[in-house]
mmCIF file of C-alpha atoms in Angstrom:
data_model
loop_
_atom_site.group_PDB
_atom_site.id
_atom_site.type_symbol
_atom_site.label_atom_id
_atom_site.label_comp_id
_atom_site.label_asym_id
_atom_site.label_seq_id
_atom_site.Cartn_x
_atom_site.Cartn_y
_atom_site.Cartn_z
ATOM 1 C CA UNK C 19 6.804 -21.026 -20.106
ATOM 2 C CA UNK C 20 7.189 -17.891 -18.627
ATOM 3 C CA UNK C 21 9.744 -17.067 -15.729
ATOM 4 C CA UNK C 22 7.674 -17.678 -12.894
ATOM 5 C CA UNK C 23 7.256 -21.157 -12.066
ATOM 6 C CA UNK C 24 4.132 -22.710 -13.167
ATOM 7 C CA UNK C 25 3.944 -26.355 -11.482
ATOM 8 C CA UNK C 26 0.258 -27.375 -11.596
ATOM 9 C CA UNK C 27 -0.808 -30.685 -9.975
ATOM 10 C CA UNK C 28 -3.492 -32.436 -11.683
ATOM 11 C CA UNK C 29 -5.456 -33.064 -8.266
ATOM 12 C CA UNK C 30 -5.657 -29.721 -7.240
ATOM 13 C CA UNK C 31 -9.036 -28.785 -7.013
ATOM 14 C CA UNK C 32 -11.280 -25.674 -5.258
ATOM 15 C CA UNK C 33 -12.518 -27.857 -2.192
ATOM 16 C CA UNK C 34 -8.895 -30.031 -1.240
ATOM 17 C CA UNK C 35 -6.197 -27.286 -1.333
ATOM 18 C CA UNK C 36 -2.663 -28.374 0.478
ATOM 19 C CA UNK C 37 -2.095 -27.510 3.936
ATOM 20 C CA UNK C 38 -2.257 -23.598 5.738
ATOM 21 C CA UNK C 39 1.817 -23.938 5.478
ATOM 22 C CA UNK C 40 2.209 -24.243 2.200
ATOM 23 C CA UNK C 41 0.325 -21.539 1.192
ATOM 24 C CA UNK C 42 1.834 -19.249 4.011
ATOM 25 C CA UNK C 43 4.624 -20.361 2.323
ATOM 26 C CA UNK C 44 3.433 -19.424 -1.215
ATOM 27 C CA UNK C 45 1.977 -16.549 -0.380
ATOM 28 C CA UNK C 46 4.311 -14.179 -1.947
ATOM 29 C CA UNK C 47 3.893 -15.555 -4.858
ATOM 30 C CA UNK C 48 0.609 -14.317 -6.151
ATOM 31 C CA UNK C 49 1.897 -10.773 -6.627
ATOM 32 C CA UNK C 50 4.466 -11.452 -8.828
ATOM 33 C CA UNK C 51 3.965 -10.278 -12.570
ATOM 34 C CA UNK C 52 6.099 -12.940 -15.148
ATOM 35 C CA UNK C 53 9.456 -10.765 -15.229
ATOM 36 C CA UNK C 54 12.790 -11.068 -14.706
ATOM 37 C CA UNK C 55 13.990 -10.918 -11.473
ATOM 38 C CA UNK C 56 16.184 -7.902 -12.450
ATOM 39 C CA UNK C 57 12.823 -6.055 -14.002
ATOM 40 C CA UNK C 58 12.306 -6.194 -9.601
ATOM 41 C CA UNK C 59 12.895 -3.571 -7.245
ATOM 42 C CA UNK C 60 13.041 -3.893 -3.669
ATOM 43 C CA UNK C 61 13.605 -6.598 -0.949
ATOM 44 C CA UNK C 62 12.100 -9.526 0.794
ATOM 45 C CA UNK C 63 15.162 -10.514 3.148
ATOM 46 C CA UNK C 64 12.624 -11.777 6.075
ATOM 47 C CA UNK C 65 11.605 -14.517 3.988
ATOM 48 C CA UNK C 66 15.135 -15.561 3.243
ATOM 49 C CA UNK C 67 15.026 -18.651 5.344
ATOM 50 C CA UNK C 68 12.286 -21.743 4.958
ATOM 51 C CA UNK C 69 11.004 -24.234 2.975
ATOM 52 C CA UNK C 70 8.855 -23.060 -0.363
ATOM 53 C CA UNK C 71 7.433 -26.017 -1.409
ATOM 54 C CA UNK C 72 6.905 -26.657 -5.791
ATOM 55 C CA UNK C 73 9.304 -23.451 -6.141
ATOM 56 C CA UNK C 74 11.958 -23.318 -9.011
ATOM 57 C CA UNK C 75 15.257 -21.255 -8.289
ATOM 58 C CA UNK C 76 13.859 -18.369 -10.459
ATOM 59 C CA UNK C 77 10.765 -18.151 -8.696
ATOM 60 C CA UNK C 78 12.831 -18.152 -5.571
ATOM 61 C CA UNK C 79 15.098 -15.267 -6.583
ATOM 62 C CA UNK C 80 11.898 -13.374 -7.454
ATOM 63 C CA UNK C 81 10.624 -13.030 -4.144
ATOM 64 C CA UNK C 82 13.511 -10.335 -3.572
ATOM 65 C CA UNK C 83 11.347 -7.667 -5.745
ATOM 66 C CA UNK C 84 8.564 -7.850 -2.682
ATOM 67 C CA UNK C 85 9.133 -5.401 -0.041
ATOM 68 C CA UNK C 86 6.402 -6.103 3.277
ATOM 69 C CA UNK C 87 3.944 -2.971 3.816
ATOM 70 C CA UNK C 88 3.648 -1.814 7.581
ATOM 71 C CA UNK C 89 0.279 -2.582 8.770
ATOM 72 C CA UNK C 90 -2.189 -0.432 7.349
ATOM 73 C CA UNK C 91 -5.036 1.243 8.707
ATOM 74 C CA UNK C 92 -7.439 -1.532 9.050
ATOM 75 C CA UNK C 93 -4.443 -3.421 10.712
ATOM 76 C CA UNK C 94 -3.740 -6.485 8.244
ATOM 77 C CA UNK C 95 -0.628 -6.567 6.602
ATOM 78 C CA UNK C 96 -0.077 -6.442 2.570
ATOM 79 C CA UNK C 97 2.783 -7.763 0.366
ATOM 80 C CA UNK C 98 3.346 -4.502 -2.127
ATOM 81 C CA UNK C 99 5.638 -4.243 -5.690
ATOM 82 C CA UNK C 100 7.497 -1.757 -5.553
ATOM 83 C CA UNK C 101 5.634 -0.396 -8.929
ATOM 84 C CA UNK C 102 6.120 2.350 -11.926
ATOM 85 C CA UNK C 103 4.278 5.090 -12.030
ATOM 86 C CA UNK C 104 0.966 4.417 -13.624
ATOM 87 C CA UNK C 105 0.979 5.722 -17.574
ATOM 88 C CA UNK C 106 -1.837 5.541 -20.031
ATOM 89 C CA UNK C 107 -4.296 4.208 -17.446
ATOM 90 C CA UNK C 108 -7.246 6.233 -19.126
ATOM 91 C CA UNK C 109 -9.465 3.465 -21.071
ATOM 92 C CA UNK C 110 -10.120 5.621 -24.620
ATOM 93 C CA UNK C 111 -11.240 2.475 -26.809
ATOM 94 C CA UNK C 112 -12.653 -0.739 -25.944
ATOM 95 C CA UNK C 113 -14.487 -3.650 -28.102
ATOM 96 C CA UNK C 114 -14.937 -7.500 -27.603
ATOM 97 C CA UNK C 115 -12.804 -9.191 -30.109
ATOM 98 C CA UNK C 116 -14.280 -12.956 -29.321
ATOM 99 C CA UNK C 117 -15.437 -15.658 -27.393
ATOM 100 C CA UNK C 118 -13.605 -18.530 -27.204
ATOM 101 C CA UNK C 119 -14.408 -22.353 -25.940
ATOM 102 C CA UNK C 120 -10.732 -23.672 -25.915
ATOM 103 C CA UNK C 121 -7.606 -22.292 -24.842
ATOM 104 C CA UNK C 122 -6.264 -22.629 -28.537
ATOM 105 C CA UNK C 123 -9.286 -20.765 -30.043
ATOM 106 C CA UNK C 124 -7.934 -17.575 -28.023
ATOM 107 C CA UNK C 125 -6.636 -14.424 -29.871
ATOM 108 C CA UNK C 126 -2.588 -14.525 -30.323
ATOM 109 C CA UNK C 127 -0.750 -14.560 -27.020
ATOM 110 C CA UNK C 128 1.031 -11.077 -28.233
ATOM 111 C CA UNK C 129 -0.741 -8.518 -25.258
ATOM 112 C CA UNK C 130 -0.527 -8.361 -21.674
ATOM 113 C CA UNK C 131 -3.584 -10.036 -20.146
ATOM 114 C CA UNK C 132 -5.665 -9.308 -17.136
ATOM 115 C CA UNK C 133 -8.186 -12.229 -16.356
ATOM 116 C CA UNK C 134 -11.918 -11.641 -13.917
ATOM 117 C CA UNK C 135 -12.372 -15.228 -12.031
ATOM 118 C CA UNK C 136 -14.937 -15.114 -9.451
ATOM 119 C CA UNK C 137 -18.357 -16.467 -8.199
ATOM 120 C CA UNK C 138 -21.168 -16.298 -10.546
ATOM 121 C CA UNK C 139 -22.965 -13.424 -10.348
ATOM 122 C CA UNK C 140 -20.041 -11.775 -8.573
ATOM 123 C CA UNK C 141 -20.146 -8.768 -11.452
ATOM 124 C CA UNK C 142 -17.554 -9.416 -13.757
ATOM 125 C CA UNK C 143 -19.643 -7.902 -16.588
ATOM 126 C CA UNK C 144 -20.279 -4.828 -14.502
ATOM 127 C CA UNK C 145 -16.781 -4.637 -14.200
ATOM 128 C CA UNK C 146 -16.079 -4.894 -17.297
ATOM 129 C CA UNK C 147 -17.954 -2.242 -18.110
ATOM 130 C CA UNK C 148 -17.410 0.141 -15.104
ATOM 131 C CA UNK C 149 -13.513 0.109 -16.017
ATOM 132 C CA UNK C 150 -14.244 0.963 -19.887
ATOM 133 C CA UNK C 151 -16.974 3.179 -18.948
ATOM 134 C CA UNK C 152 -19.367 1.302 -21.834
ATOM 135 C CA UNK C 153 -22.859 -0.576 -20.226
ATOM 136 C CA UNK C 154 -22.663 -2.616 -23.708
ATOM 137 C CA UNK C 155 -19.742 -3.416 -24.016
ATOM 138 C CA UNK C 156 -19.950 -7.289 -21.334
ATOM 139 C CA UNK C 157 -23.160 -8.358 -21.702
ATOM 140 C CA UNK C 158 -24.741 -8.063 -17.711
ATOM 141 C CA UNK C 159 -27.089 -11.021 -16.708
ATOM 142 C CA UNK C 160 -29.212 -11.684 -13.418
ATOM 143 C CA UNK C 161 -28.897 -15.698 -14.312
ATOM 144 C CA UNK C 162 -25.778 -16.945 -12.771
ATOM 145 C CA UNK C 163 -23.790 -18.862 -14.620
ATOM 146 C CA UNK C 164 -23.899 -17.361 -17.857
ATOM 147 C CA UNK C 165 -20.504 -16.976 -18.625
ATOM 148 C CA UNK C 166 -19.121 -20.181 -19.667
ATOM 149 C CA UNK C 167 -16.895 -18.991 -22.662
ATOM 150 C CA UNK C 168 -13.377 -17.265 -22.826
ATOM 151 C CA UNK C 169 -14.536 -13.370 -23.860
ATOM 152 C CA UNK C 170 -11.977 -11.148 -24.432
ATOM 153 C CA UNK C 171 -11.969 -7.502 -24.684
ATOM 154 C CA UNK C 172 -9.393 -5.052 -26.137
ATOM 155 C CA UNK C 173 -8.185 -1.857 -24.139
ATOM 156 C CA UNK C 174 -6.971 1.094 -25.998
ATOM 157 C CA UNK C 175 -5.464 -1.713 -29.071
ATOM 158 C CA UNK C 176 -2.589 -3.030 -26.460
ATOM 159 C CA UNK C 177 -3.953 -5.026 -23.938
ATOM 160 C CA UNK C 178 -6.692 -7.552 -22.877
ATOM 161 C CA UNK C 179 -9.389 -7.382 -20.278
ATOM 162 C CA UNK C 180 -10.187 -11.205 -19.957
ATOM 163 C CA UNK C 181 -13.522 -12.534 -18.747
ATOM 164 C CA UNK C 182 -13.009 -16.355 -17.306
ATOM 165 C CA UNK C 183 -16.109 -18.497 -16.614
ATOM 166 C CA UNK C 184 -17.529 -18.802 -13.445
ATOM 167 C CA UNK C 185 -17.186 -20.831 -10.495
ATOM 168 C CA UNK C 186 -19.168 -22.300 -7.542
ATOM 169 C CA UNK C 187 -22.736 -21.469 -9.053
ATOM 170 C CA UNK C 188 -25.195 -24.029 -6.841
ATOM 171 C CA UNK C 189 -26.599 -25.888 -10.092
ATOM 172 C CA UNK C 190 -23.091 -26.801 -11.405
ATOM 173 C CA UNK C 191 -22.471 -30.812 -10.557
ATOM 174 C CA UNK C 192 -19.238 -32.437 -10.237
ATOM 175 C CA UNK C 193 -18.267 -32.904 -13.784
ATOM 176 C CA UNK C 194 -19.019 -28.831 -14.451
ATOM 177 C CA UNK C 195 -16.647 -27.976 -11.514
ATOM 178 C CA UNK C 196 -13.651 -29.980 -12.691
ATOM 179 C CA UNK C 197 -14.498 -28.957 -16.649
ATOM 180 C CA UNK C 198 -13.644 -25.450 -14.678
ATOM 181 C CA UNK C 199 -10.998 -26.527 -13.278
ATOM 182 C CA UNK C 200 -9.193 -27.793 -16.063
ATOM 183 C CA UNK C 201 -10.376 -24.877 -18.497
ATOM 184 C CA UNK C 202 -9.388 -22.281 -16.319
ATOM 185 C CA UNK C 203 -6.141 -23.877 -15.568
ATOM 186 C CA UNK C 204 -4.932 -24.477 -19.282
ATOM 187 C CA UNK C 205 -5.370 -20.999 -19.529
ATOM 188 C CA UNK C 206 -3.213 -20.145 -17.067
ATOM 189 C CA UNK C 207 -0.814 -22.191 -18.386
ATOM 190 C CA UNK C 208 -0.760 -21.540 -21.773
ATOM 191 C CA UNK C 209 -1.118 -17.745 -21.583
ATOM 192 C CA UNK C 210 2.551 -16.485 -21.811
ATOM 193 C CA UNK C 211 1.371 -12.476 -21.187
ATOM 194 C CA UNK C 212 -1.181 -12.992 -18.597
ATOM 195 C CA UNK C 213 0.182 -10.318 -15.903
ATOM 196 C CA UNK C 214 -2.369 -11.211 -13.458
ATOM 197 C CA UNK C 215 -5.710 -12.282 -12.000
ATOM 198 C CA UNK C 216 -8.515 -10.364 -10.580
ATOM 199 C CA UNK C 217 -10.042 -12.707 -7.866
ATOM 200 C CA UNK C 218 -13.907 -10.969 -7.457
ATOM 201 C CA UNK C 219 -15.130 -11.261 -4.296
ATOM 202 C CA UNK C 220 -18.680 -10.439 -3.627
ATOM 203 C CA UNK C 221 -18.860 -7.519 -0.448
ATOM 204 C CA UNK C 222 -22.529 -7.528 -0.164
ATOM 205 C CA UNK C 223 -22.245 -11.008 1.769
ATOM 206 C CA UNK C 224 -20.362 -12.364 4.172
ATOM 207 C CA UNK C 225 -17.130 -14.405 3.490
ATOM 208 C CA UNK C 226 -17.699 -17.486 1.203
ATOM 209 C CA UNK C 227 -15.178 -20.920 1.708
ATOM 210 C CA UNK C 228 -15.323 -21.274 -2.100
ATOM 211 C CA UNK C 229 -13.969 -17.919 -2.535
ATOM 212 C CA UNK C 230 -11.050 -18.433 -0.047
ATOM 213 C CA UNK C 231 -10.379 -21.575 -1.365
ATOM 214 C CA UNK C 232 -9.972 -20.317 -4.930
ATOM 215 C CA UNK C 233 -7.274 -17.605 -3.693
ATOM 216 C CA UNK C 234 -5.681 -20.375 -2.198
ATOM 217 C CA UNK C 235 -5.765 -22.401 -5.034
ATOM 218 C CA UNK C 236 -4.305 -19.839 -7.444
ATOM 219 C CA UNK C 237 -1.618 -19.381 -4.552
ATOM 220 C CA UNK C 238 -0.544 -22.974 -4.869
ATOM 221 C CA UNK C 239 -0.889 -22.383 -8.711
ATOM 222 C CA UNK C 240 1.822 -20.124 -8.347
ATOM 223 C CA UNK C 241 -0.223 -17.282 -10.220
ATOM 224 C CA UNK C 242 -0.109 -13.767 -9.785
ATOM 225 C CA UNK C 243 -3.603 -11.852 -8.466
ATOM 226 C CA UNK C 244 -5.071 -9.639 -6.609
ATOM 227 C CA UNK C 245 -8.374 -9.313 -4.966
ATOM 228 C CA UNK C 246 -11.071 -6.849 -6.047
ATOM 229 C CA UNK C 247 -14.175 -6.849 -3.504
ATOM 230 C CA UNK C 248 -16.944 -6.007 -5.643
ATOM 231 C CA UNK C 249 -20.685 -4.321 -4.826
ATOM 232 C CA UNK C 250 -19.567 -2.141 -1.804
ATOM 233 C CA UNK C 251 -22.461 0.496 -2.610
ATOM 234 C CA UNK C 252 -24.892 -2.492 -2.646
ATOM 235 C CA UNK C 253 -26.304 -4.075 1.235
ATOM 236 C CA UNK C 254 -28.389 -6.392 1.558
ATOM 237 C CA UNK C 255 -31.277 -6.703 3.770
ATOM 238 C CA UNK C 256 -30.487 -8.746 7.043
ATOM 239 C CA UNK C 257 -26.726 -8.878 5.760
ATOM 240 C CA UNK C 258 -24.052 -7.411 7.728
ATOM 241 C CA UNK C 259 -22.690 -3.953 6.323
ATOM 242 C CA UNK C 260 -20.407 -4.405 3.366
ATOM 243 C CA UNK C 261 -17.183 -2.951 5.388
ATOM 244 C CA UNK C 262 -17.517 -5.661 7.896
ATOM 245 C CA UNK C 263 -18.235 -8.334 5.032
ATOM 246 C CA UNK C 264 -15.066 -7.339 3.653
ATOM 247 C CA UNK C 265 -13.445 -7.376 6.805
ATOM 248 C CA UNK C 266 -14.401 -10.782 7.787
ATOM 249 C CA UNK C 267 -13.011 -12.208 4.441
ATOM 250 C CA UNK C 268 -9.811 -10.807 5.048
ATOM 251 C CA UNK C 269 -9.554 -12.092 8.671
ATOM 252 C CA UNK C 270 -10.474 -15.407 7.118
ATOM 253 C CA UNK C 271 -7.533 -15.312 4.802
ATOM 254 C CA UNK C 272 -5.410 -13.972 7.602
ATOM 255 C CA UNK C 273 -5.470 -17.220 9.464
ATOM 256 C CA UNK C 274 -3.506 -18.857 7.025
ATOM 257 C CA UNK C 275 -1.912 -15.927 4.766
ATOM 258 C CA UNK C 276 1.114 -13.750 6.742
ATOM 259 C CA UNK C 277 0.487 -10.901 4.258
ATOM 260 C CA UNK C 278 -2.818 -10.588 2.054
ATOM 261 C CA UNK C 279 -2.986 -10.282 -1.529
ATOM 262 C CA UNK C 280 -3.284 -6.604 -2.837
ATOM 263 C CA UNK C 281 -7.054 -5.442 -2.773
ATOM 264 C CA UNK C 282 -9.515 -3.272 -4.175
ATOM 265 C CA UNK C 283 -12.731 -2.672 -2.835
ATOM 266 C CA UNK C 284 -15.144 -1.313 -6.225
ATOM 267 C CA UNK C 285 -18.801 -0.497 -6.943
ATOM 268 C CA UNK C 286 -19.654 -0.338 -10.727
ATOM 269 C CA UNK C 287 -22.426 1.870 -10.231
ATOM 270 C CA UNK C 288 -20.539 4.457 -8.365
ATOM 271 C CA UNK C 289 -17.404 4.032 -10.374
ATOM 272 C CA UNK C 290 -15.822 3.883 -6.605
ATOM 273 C CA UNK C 291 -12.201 2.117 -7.173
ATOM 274 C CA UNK C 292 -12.080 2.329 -10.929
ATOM 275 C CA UNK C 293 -9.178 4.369 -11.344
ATOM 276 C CA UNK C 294 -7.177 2.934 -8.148
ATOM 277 C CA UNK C 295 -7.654 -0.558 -10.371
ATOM 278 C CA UNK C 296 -6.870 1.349 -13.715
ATOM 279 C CA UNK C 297 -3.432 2.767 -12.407
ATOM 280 C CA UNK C 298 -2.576 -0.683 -10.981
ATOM 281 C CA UNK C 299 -3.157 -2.677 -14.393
ATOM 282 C CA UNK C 300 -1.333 0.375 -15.591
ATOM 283 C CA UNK C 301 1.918 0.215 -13.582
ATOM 284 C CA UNK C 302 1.892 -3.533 -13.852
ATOM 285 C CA UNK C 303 1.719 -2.999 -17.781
ATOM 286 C CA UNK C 304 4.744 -1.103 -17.787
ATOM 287 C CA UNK C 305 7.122 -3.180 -15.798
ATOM 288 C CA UNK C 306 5.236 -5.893 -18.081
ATOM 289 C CA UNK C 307 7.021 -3.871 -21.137
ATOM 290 C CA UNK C 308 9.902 -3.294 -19.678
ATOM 291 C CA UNK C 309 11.064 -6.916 -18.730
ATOM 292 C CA UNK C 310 10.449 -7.638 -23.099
#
C-alpha cells in the first residue's frame, strides 16, 4: 500500500458517486503522486480546516505539498505541485511488452506507471502513439470498444505508458460496466508505482455525464490524475467549436470541484500538447525517484 490512502468502497460505481461535498472535499487529492509528504513542496493552509471524508492522517498531511494557482486566463482555478524541472522527457525507445487480462498477469510492479482511462474511442491509441512518435506502436481502431486488455508499453527502458480498457461504450450492458469497474479498480489498487492517471476527455463534443462522473469517481478513489482533452484539431459538423466543448466540461466540473484537476488539451495529429504532457510525466517521474 502506498502512502496515499487508498480506501475503495465496493459500491462505488460510474453512475452513483457520493455527494458534490465530498468530492469538493477530495478534490485535492487527485494531484497527489504516492510520496512522502516530505518529497512535497509548498502549502495548502486554506484547506486547513473541514471535514475530508475516507482520509488517513498521511493523506491529510499530504495536502500541504499543494499550493492554489491564481485564476488563469480562462478564469477557472487549478490545484498545481509545486514540480522538478522536467529531465529526460524526450521518448527515444518505445515497444509493447504485453497484454494482460488480470491484474496479476501484469509486468513486475518495479517502474513508475502512467495509466489512459477514458471513453471508447476517446484516442488512447493515438495517444499512445503521438507521445512516442510511432503510428505502430498502439494498435488505432474505428470500433469502439476494442481495448478490453491491460497493454503496456515501455518508455525509454524505465517507465510504463499504460493503456486501461474502456468505459461507457453504448453496447456494454450492466455486467460489462461493473467487470470495468472492478478491473480497473484492482489495478489501482494493486499497482504500488502508478504515479498517475490520464482521464481522456473527448473535445470534439460537448461535455459527457459519464466522463464527469469518472473524474469524480477516481476523486473519491483517492487517485492521482489529470485530465488530457483529446482531438482539439478535430470539429465536428453541427458540434460546437472544440474550445467551447472544452470549456463547458470544465464549467461542469466547476460546480462541484473548487479547483480543477491539471489539464492538457492535445491533438495526435498535430502533435499539439505532446511535449507540455511529456515534461509533466517527466517532472512527476523525478519526484517519483526521489521519494525511493
Amino acid at each position: 500500500m502506498s502512502c496515499l490512502a487508498k480506501s475503495y468502497d465496493a459500491g462505488i460505481s460510474l453512475s452513483n458517486t457520493n455527494s458534490s461535498s465530498s468530492i469538493i472535499n477530495l478534490s485535492l487529492i487527485v494531484f497527489m503522486s504516492r510520496i512522502p509528504s516530505n518529497a512535497l513542496l509548498g502549502s495548502a493552509s486554506s484547506y486547513a480546516a473541514g471535514p475530508w471524508p475516507r482520509v488517513q492522517s498521511s493523506t491529510f498531511r499530504l495536502r500541504r505539498a499543494f499550493r492554489l494557482a491564481a485564476s488563469s486566463s480562462d478564469m477557472f482555478k487549478y490545484i498545481q505541485l509545486d514540480l522538478p524541472p522536467p529531465l529526460n522527457s524526450n521518448v527515444r525507445k518505445a515497444e509493447f511488452i504485453k497484454s494482460s487480462t488480470q491484474i496479476d498477469d501484469c509486468p513486475p510492479d518495479k517502474l513508475p506507471e502512467f495509466a489512459l482511462i477514458g471513453r471508447s474511442n476517446v484516442g488512447k491509441s493515438s495517444l499512445i502513439n503521438s507521445l512516442t512518435r510511432n503510428d505502430k506502436l498502439a494498435k488505432v481502431s474505428k470500433e469502439p470498444g476494442m481495448t478490453k486488455l491491460i497493454n503496456h508499453y515501455l518508455i525509454n527502458d524505465c517507465w510504463y505508458l499504460v493503456d486501461l480498457p474502456g468505459y461507457g461504450f453504448a453496447k456494454a450492458g450492466k455486467s460489462s460496466r461493473e467487470e470495468w469497474l472492478t478491473f480497473t479498480k484492482n489495478f489501482f489498487i494493486k499497482r504500488e508505482n502508478l504515479v498517475s492517471v490520464f482521464l481522456l476527455i473527448d473535445s470534439s463534443v460537448p461535455p459527457q455525464e459519464v466522463d464527469k462522473d469518472c473524474a469524480n469517481w477516481l476523486a473519491e478513489c483517492e487517485v492521482p490524475f489529470c485530465i488530457v482533452f483529446t482531438k482539439t484539431d478535430n470539429r465536428k459538423k453541427e458540434m460546437p467549436a472544440n474550445a467551447q466543448n472544452i470549456r463547458a466540461f470544465k464549467q461542469l466540473m466547476s460546480e462541484e470541484w473548487e479547483e480543477l484537476p491539471r489539464c492538457f488539451e492535445t491533438s495526435s495529429r498535430t502533435g499539439a500538447g505532446r511535449s507540455e504532457l511529456l515534461g509533466y510525466v517527466a517532472s512527476l517521474r523525478e519526484l517519483h525517484l526521489r521519494s525511493t
